[in-house]
mmCIF file of C-alpha atoms and ligand atoms in Angstrom:
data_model
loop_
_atom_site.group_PDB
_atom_site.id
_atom_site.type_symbol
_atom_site.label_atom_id
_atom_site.label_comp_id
_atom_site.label_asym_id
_atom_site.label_seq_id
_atom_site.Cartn_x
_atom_site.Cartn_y
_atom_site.Cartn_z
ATOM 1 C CA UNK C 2 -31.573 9.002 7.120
ATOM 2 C CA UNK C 3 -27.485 8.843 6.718
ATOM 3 C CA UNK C 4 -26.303 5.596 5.831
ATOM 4 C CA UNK C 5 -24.032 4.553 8.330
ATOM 5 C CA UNK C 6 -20.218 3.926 6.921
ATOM 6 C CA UNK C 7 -17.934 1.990 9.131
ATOM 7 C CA UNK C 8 -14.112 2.560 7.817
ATOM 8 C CA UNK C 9 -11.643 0.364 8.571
ATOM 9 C CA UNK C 10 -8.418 1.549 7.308
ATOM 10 C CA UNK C 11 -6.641 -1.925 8.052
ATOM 11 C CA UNK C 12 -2.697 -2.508 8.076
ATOM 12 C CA UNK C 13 0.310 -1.877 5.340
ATOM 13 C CA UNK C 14 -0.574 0.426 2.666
ATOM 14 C CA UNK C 15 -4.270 0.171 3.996
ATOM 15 C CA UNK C 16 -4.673 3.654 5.919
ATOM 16 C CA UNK C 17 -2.786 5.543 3.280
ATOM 17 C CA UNK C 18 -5.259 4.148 0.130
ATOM 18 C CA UNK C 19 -8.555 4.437 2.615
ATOM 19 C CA UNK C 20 -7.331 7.856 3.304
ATOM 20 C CA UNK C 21 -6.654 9.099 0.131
ATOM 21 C CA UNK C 22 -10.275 7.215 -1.127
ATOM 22 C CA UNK C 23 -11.960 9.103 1.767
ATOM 23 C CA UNK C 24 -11.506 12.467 -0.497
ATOM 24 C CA UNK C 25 -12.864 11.051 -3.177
ATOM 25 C CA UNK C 26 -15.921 9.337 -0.687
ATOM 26 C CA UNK C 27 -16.387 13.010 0.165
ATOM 27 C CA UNK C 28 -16.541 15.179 -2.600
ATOM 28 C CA UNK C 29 -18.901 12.641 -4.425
ATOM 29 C CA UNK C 30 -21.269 12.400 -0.912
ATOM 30 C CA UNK C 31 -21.488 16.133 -1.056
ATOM 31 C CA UNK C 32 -21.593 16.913 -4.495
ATOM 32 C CA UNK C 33 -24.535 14.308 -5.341
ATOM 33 C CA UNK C 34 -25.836 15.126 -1.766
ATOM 34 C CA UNK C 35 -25.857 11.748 -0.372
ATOM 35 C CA UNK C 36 -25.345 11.766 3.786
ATOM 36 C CA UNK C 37 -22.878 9.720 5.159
ATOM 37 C CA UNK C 38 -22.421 9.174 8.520
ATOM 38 C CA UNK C 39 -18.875 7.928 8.691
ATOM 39 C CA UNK C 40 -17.237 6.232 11.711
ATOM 40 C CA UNK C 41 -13.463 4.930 12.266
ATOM 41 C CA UNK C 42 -12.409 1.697 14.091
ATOM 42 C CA UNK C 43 -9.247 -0.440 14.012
ATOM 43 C CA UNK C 44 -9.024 -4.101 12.966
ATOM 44 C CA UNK C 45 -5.880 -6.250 11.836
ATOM 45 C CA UNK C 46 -2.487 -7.172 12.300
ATOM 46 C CA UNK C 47 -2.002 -2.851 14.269
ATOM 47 C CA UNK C 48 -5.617 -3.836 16.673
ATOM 48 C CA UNK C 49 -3.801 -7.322 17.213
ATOM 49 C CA UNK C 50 -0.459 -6.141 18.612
ATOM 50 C CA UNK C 51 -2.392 -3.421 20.569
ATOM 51 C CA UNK C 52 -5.326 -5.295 21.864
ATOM 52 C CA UNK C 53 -4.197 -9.206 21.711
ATOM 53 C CA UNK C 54 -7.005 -9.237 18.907
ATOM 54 C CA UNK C 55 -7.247 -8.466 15.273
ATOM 55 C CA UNK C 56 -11.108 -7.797 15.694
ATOM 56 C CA UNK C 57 -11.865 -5.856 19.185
ATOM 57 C CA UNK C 58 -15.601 -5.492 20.274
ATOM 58 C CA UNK C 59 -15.811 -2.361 19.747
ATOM 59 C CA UNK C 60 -15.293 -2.542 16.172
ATOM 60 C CA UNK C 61 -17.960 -5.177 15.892
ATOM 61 C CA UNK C 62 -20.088 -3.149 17.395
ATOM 62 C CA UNK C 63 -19.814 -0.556 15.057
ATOM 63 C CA UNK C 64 -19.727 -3.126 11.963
ATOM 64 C CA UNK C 65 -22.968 -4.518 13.661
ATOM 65 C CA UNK C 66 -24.832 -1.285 13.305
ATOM 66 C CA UNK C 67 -23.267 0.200 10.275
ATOM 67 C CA UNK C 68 -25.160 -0.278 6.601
ATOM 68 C CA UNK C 69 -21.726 -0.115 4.803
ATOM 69 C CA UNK C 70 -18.480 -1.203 5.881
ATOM 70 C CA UNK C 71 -15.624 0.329 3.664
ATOM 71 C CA UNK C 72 -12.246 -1.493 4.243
ATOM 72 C CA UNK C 73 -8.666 -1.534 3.386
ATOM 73 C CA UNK C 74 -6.502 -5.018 3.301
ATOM 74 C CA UNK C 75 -5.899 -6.680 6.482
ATOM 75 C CA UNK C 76 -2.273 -8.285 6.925
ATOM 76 C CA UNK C 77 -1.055 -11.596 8.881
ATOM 77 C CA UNK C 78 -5.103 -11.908 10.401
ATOM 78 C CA UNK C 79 -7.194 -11.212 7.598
ATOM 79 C CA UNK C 80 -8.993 -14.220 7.947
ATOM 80 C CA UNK C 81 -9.994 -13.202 11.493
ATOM 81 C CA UNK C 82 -11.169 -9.618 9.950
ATOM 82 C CA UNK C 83 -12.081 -10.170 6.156
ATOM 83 C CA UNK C 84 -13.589 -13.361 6.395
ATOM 84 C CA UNK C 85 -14.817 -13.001 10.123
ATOM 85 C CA UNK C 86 -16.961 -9.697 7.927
ATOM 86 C CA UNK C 87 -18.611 -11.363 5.441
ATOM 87 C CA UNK C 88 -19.597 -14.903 7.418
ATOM 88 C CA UNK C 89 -20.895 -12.201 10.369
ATOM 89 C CA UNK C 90 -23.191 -10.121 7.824
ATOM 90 C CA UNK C 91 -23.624 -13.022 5.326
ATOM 91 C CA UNK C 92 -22.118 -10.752 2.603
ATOM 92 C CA UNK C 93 -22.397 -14.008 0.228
ATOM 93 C CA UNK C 94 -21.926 -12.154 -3.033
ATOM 94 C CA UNK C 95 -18.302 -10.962 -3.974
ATOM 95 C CA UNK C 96 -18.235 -8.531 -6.774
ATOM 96 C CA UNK C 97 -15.171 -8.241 -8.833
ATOM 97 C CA UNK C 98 -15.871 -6.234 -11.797
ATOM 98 C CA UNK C 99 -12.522 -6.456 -14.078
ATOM 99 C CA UNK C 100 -11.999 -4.157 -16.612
ATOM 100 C CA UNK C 101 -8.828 -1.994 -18.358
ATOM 101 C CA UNK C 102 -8.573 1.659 -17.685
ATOM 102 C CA UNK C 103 -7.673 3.582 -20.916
ATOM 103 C CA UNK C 104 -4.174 4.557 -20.906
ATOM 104 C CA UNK C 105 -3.002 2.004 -18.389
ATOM 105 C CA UNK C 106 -0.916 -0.723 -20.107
ATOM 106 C CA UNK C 107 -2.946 -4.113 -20.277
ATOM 107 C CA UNK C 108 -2.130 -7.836 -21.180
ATOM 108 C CA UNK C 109 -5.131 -8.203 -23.209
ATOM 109 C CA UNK C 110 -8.636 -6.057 -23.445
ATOM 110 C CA UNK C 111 -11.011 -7.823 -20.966
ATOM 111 C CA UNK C 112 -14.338 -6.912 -19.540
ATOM 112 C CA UNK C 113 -16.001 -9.139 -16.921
ATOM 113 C CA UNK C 114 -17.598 -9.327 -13.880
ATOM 114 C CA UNK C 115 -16.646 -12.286 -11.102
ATOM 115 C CA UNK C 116 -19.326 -13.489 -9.197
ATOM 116 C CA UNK C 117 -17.088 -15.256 -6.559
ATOM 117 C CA UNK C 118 -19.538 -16.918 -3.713
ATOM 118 C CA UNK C 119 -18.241 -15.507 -0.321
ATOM 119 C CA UNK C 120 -19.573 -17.236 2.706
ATOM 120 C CA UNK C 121 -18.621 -20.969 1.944
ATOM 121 C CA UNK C 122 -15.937 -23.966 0.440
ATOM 122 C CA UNK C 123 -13.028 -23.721 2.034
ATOM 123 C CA UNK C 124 -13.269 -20.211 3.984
ATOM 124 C CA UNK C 125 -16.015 -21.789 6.675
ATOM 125 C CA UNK C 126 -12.375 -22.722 8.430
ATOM 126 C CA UNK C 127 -13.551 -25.937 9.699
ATOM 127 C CA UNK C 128 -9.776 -27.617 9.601
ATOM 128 C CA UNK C 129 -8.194 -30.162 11.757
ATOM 129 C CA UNK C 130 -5.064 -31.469 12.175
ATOM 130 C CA UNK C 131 -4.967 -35.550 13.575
ATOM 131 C CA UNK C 132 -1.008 -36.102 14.186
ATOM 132 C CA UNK C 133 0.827 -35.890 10.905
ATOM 133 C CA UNK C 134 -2.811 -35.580 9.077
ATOM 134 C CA UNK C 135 -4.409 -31.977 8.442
ATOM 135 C CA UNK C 136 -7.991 -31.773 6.784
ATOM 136 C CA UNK C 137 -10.096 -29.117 5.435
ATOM 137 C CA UNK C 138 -13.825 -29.309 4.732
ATOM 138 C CA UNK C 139 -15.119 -28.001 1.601
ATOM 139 C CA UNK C 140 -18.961 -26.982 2.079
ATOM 140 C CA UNK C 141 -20.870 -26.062 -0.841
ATOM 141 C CA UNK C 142 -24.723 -26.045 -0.210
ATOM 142 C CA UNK C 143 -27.132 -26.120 -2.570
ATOM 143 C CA UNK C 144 -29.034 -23.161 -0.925
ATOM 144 C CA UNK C 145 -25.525 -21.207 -1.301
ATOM 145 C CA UNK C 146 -25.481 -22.213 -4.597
ATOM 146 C CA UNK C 147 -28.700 -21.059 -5.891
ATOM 147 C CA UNK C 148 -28.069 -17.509 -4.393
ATOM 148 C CA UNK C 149 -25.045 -16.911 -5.615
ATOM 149 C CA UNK C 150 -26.074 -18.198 -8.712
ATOM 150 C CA UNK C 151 -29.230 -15.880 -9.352
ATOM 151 C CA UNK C 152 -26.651 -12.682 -8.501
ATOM 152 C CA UNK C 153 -24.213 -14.046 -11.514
ATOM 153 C CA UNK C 154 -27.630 -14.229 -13.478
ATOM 154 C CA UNK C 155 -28.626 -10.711 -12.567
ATOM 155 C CA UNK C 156 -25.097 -9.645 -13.577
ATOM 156 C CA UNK C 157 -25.716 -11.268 -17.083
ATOM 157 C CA UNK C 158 -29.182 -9.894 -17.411
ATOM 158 C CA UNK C 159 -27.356 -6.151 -17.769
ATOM 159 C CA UNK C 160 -24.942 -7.221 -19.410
ATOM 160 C CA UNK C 161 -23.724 -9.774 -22.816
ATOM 161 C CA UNK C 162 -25.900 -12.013 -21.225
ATOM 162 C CA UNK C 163 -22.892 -14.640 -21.129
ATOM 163 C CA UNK C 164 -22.267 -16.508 -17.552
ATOM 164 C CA UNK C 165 -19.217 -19.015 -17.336
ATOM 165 C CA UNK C 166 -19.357 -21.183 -14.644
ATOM 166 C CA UNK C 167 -16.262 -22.297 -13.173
ATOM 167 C CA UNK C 168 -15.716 -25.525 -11.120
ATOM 168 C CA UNK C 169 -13.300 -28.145 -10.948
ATOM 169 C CA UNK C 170 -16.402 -31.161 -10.739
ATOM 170 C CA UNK C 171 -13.452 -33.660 -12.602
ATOM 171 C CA UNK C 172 -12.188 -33.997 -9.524
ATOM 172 C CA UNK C 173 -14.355 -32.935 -7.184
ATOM 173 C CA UNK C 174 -17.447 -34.927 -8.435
ATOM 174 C CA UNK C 175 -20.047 -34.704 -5.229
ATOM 175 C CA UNK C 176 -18.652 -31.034 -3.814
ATOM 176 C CA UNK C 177 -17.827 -29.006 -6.980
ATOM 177 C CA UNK C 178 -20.181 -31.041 -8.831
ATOM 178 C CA UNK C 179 -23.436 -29.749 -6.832
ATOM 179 C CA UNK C 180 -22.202 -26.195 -7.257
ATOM 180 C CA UNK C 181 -21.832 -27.324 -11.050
ATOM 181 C CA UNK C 182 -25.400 -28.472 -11.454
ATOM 182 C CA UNK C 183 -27.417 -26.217 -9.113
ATOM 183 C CA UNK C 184 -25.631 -22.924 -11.362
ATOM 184 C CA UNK C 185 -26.903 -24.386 -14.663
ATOM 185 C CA UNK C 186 -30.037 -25.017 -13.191
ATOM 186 C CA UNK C 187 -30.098 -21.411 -12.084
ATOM 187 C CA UNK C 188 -28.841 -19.848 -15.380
ATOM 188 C CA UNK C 189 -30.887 -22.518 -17.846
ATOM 189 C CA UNK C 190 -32.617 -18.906 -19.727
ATOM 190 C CA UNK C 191 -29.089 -17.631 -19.834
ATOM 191 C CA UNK C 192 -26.391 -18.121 -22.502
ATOM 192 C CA UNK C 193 -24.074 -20.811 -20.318
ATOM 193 C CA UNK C 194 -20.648 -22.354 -20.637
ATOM 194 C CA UNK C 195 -18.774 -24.162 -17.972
ATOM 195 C CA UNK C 196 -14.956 -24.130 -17.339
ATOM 196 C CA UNK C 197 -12.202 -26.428 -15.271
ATOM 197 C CA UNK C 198 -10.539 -23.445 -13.185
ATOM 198 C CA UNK C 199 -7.077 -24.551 -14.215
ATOM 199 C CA UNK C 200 -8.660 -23.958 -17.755
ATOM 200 C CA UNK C 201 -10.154 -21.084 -17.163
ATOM 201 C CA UNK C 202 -6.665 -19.454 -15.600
ATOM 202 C CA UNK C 203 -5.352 -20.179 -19.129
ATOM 203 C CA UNK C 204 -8.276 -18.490 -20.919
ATOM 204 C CA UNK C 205 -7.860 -15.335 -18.665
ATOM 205 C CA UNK C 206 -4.556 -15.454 -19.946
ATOM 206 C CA UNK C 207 -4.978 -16.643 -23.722
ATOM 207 C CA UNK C 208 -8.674 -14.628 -24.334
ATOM 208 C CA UNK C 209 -9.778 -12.981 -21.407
ATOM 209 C CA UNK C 210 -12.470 -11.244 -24.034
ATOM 210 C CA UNK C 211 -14.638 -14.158 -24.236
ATOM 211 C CA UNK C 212 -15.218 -13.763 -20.672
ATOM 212 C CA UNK C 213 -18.604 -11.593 -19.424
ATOM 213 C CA UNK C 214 -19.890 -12.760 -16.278
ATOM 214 C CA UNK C 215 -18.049 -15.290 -14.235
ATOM 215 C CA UNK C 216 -19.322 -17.452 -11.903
ATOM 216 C CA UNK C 217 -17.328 -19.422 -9.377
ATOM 217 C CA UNK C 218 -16.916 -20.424 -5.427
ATOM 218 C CA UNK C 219 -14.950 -18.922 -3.134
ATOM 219 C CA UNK C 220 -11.204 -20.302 -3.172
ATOM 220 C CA UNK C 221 -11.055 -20.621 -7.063
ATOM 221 C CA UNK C 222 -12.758 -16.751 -7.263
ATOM 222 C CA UNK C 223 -9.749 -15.666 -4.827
ATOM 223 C CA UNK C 224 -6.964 -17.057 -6.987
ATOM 224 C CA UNK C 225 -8.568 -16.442 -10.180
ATOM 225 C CA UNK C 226 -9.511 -12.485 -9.455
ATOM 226 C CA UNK C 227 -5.638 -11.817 -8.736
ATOM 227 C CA UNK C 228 -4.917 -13.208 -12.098
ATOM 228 C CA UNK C 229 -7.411 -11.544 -13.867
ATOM 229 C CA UNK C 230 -6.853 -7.762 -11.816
ATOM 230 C CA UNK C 231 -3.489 -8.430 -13.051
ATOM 231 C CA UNK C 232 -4.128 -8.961 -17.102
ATOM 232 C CA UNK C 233 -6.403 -5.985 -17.129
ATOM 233 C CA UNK C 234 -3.402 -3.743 -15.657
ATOM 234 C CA UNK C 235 -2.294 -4.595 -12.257
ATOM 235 C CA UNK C 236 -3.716 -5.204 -9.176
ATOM 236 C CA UNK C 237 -3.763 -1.935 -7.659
ATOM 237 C CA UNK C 238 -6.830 -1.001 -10.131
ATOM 238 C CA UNK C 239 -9.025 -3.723 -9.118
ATOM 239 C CA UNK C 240 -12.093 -2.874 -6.737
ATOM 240 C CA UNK C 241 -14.631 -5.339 -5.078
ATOM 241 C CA UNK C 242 -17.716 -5.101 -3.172
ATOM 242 C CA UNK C 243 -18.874 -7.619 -1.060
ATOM 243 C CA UNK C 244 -22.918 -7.961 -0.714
ATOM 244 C CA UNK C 245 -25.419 -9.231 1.296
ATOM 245 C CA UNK C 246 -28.771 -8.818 1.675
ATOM 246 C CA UNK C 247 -28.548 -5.871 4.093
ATOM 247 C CA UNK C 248 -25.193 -4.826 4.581
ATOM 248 C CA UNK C 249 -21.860 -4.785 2.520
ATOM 249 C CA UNK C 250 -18.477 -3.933 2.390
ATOM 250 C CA UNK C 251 -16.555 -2.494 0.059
ATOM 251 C CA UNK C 252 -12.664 -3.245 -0.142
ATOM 252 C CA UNK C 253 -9.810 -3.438 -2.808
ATOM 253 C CA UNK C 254 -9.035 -6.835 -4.091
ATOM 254 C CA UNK C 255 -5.222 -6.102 -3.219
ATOM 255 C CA UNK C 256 -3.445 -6.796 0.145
ATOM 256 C CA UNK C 257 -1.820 -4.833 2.702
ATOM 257 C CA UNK C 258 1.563 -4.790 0.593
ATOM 258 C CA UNK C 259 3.838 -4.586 3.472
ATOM 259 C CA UNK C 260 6.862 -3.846 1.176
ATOM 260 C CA UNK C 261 5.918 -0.954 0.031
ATOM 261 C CA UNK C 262 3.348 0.899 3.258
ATOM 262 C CA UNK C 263 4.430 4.193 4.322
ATOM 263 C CA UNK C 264 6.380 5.036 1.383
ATOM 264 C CA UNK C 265 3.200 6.952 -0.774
ATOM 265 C CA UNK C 266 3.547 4.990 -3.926
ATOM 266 C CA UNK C 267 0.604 3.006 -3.344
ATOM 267 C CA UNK C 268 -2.376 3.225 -5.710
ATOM 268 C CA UNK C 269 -5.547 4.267 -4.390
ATOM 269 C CA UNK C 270 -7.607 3.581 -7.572
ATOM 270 C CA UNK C 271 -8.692 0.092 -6.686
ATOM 271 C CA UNK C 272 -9.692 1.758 -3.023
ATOM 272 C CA UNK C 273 -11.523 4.463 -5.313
ATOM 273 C CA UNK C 274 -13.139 2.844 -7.209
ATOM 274 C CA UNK C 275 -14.379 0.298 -4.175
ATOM 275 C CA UNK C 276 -16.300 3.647 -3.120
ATOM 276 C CA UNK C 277 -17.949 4.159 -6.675
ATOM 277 C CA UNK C 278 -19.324 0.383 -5.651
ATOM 278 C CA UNK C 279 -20.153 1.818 -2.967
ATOM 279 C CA UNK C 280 -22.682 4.925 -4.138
ATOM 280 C CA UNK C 281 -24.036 2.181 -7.191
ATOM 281 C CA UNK C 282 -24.949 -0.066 -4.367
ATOM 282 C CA UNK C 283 -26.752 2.257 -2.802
ATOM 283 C CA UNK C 284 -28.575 3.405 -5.599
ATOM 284 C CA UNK C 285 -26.448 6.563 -6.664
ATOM 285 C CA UNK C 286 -25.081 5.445 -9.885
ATOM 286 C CA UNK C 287 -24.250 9.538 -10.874
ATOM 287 C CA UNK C 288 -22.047 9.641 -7.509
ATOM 288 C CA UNK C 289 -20.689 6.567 -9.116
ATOM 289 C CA UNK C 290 -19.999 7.707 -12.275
ATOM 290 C CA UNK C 291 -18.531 10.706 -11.689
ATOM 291 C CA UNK C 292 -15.859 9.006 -9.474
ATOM 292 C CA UNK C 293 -14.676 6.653 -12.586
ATOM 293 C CA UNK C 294 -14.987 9.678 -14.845
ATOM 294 C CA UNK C 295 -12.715 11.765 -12.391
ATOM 295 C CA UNK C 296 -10.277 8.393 -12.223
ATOM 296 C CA UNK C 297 -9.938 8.055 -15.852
ATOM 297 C CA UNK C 298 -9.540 11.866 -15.794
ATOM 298 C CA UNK C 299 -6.900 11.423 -13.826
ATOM 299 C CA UNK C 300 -4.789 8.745 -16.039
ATOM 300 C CA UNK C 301 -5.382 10.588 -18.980
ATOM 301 C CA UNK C 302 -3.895 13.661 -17.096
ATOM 302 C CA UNK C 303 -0.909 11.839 -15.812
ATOM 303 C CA UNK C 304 -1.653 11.929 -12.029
ATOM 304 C CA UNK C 305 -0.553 8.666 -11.363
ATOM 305 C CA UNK C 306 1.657 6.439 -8.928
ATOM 306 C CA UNK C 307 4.687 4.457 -10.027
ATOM 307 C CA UNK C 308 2.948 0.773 -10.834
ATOM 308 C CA UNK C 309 1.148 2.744 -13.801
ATOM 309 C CA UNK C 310 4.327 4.328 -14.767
ATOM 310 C CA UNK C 311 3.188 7.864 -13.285
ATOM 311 C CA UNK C 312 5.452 10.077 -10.131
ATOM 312 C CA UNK C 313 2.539 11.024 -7.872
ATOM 313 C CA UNK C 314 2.166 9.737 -4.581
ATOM 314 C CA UNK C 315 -1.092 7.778 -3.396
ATOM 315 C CA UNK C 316 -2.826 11.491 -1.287
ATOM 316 C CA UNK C 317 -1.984 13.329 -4.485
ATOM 317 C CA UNK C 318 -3.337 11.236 -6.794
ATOM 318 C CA UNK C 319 -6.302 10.790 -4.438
ATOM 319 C CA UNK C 320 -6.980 14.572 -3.818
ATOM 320 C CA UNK C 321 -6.636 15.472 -7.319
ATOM 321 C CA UNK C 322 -9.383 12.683 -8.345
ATOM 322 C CA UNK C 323 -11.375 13.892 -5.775
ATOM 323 C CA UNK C 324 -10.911 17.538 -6.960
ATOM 324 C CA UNK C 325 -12.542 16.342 -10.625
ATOM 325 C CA UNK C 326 -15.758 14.372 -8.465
ATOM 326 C CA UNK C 327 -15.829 17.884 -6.432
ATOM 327 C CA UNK C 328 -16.241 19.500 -10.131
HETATM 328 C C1 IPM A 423 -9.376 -11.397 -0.914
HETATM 329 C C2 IPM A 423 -8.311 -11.767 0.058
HETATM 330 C C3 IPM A 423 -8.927 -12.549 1.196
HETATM 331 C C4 IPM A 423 -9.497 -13.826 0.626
HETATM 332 C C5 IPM A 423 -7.988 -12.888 2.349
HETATM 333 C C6 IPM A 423 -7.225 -11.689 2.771
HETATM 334 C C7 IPM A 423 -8.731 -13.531 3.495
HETATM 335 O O1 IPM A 423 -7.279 -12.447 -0.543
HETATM 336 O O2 IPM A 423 -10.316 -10.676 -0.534
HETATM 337 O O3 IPM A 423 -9.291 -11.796 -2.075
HETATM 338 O O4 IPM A 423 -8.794 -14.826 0.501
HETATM 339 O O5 IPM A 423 -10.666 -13.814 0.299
HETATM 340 MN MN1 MN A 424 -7.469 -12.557 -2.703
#
C-alpha cells in the first residue's frame, strides 16, 4: 500500500523550497522503492485571499485521509493552518533535530534533538480580551506531559542518554511546575538536568555542546528552536517533523520569508531534509540517509544558495541534491 503524502506548498518562499524538496522526495521514493502517493492542496495566507479561508475543506479532506502531510511555512494565518494540523491529528511530538552541516559556518558545534510538546500551553488559543484586559490560558496536562516526556526519553535512549528539561516553574509554580515534575518522573532511569528557559537561551549560546536531548513545552520550544537553528548555521538548515500516533507532518522550522519569495535564493535544505524525516519515520532510514549524504554532498561541492555563502538558486540546488539521492 502507498502511503498517502498530502503537500502543502504554503505561502512566501514555501512553493519554491517544497518544490525543489519534491526532487529530492522523488529520486529517494524511487531509488529505495518506497510508493508514494502524493496529492497537492492549498492552505495559507494565497487559499485565504482566494477562498475567504486559510484552510478550505477540501484540503482537510485530503489532510484527513493522508498518512503524511509534508508542508512548507504558512504566512499571516499559520496558526489557522500549522497549528489547526497538529491539534486536528494530535501530532503532539515536535521533532527538531539541530545539528551543523560540515562546511557551513557555525556559532559553536552543537548536536541535539528538541523535543518541543505540540498540542498544548499557550497554542490551545483559548484567549480573551475583557475591555482593556486580554488573557491567555496556559494548559499543561499531566497526560500531555507524560507523552511527550516518554518521546524525549526514547530520543535519549539512542542517543548520549542526556535529557534537559526546560521550564520556567520559578515563576510559573502550578503550570510549568507540573510539566517540571511529571518529566522527571518520566525520565527518573535517564541522566536528567533541568533548565530556566531564559537560562537555557544563554547556554545555547555559551555551550550549546552540553546539550543532547531537550525537552520543553510548546511556546518556549518555538522560541528556543529559532535560536538554536540559528547557532548551528542558520535557519534555513533546520528541519522538523511533527508526530503523532498515526499521522505526521513534516515541515521546515523557518517561515514563509516574505522578503525574499520569488527571488530563488531560498534554501531548500531545511525543506530537504524535513523529507529525510520523512522516509526515517516511516521506517526507511537508507532513503533517509542517502538524502543527508546527497545534502552534505552538495555543500562540500559548492551547490549552495546565498545564506551559506554559495550562488545557486533554491531548484538548482534542489535538483542537483536530488541528482546525488538518484545515484
Ligand atoms: C513553528 C512556527 C509556528 C509555531 C507558527 C507559524 C504557528 O513558528 O513551527 O515554529 O509557532 O509553532
Ligand atoms: Mn517557530
Amino acid at each position: 500500500m502507498p502511503y498517502k503524502v498530502l503537500i502543502i506548498p504554503g505561502d512566501g518562499i514555501g512553493p519554491e523550497v517544497v518544490d525543489a524538496a519534491l526532487y529530492v522526495i522523488k529520486a529517494a521514493a524511487e531509488r529505495f522503492g518506497v510508493e508514494l502517493e502524493m496529492k497537492m492542496a492549498e492552505a495559507g495566507d494565497v487559499a485565504l485571499r482566494k477562498y475567504g479561508v486559510a484552510m478550505p475543506q477540501e484540503t482537510l479532506k485530503l489532510a484527513d485521509a493522508a498518512d503524511i502531510i509534508f508542508k512548507g511555512p504558512i504566512g499571516e494565518s499559520a496558526y489557522d493552518v500549522t497549528s489547526l494540523i497538529r491539534m486536528r491529528y494530535t501530532l503532539y511530538a515536535n521533532i527538531r533535530p539541530v545539528k551543523n552541516l560540515p562546511g557551513v559556518p557555525a556559532l559553536k558545534e552543537i548536536d541535539c534533538v528538541f523535543v518541543r510538546e505540540n498540542v498544548e500551553d499557550v497554542y490551545v488559543g483559548a484567549e480573551y480580551r475583557v475591555g482593556g484586559v486580554a488573557i491567555a490560558l496556559k494548559i499543561i496536562t499531566e497526560e500531555g506531559t507524560r507523552r511527550i516526556a516518554r518521546v524525549a526519553k526514547r530520543y535519549a535512549e539512542m542517543r548520549r542518554r542526556r535529557v534537559t528539561v526546560v521550564h520556567k516553574a520559578n515563576v510559573l509554580r502550578v503550570v510549568d511546575g507540573l510539566f517540571r515534575d511529571v518529566a522527571l518522573e518520566e525520565l527518573r532511569e535517564l541522566e536528567v538536568d533541568q533548565m530556566y528557559v531564559d537560562a537555557a537561551a544563554m547556554e545555547l549560546v555559551r555551550n550549546p555542546a552540553r546539550f543532547d536531548v531537550v525537552l520543553t513545552t510548546n511556546q518556549y520550544g518555538d522560541i528556543l528552536t529559532d535560536l538554536a537553528a540559528q547557532v548551528a548555521g542558520g535557519i534555513g538548515l533546520a528541519p522538523s517533523g511533527n508526530i503523532g500516533d498515526a499521522k505526521a507532518m513534516f515541515e521546515p522550522v523557518h517561515g514563509a520569508a516574505f522578503d525574499i519569495a520569488g527571488k530563488g535564493i531560498a534554501n531548500p535544505i531545511a525543506a530537504i531534509l524535513s523529507g529525510a524525516m520523512m522516509f526515517e519515520w516511516i521506517g526507511r532510514k537508507e532513503a533517509a540517509d542517502a538524502i543527508r549524504f546527497a545534502v552534505e554532498k552538495s555543500i562540500e561541492k559548492d551547490v549552495k544558495t546565498p545564506d551559506i555563502g554559495g550562488r545557486n538558486t533554491t531548484l538548482e540546488v534542489g535538483k542537483y541534491i536530488s541528482s546525488i539521492v538518484s545515484g
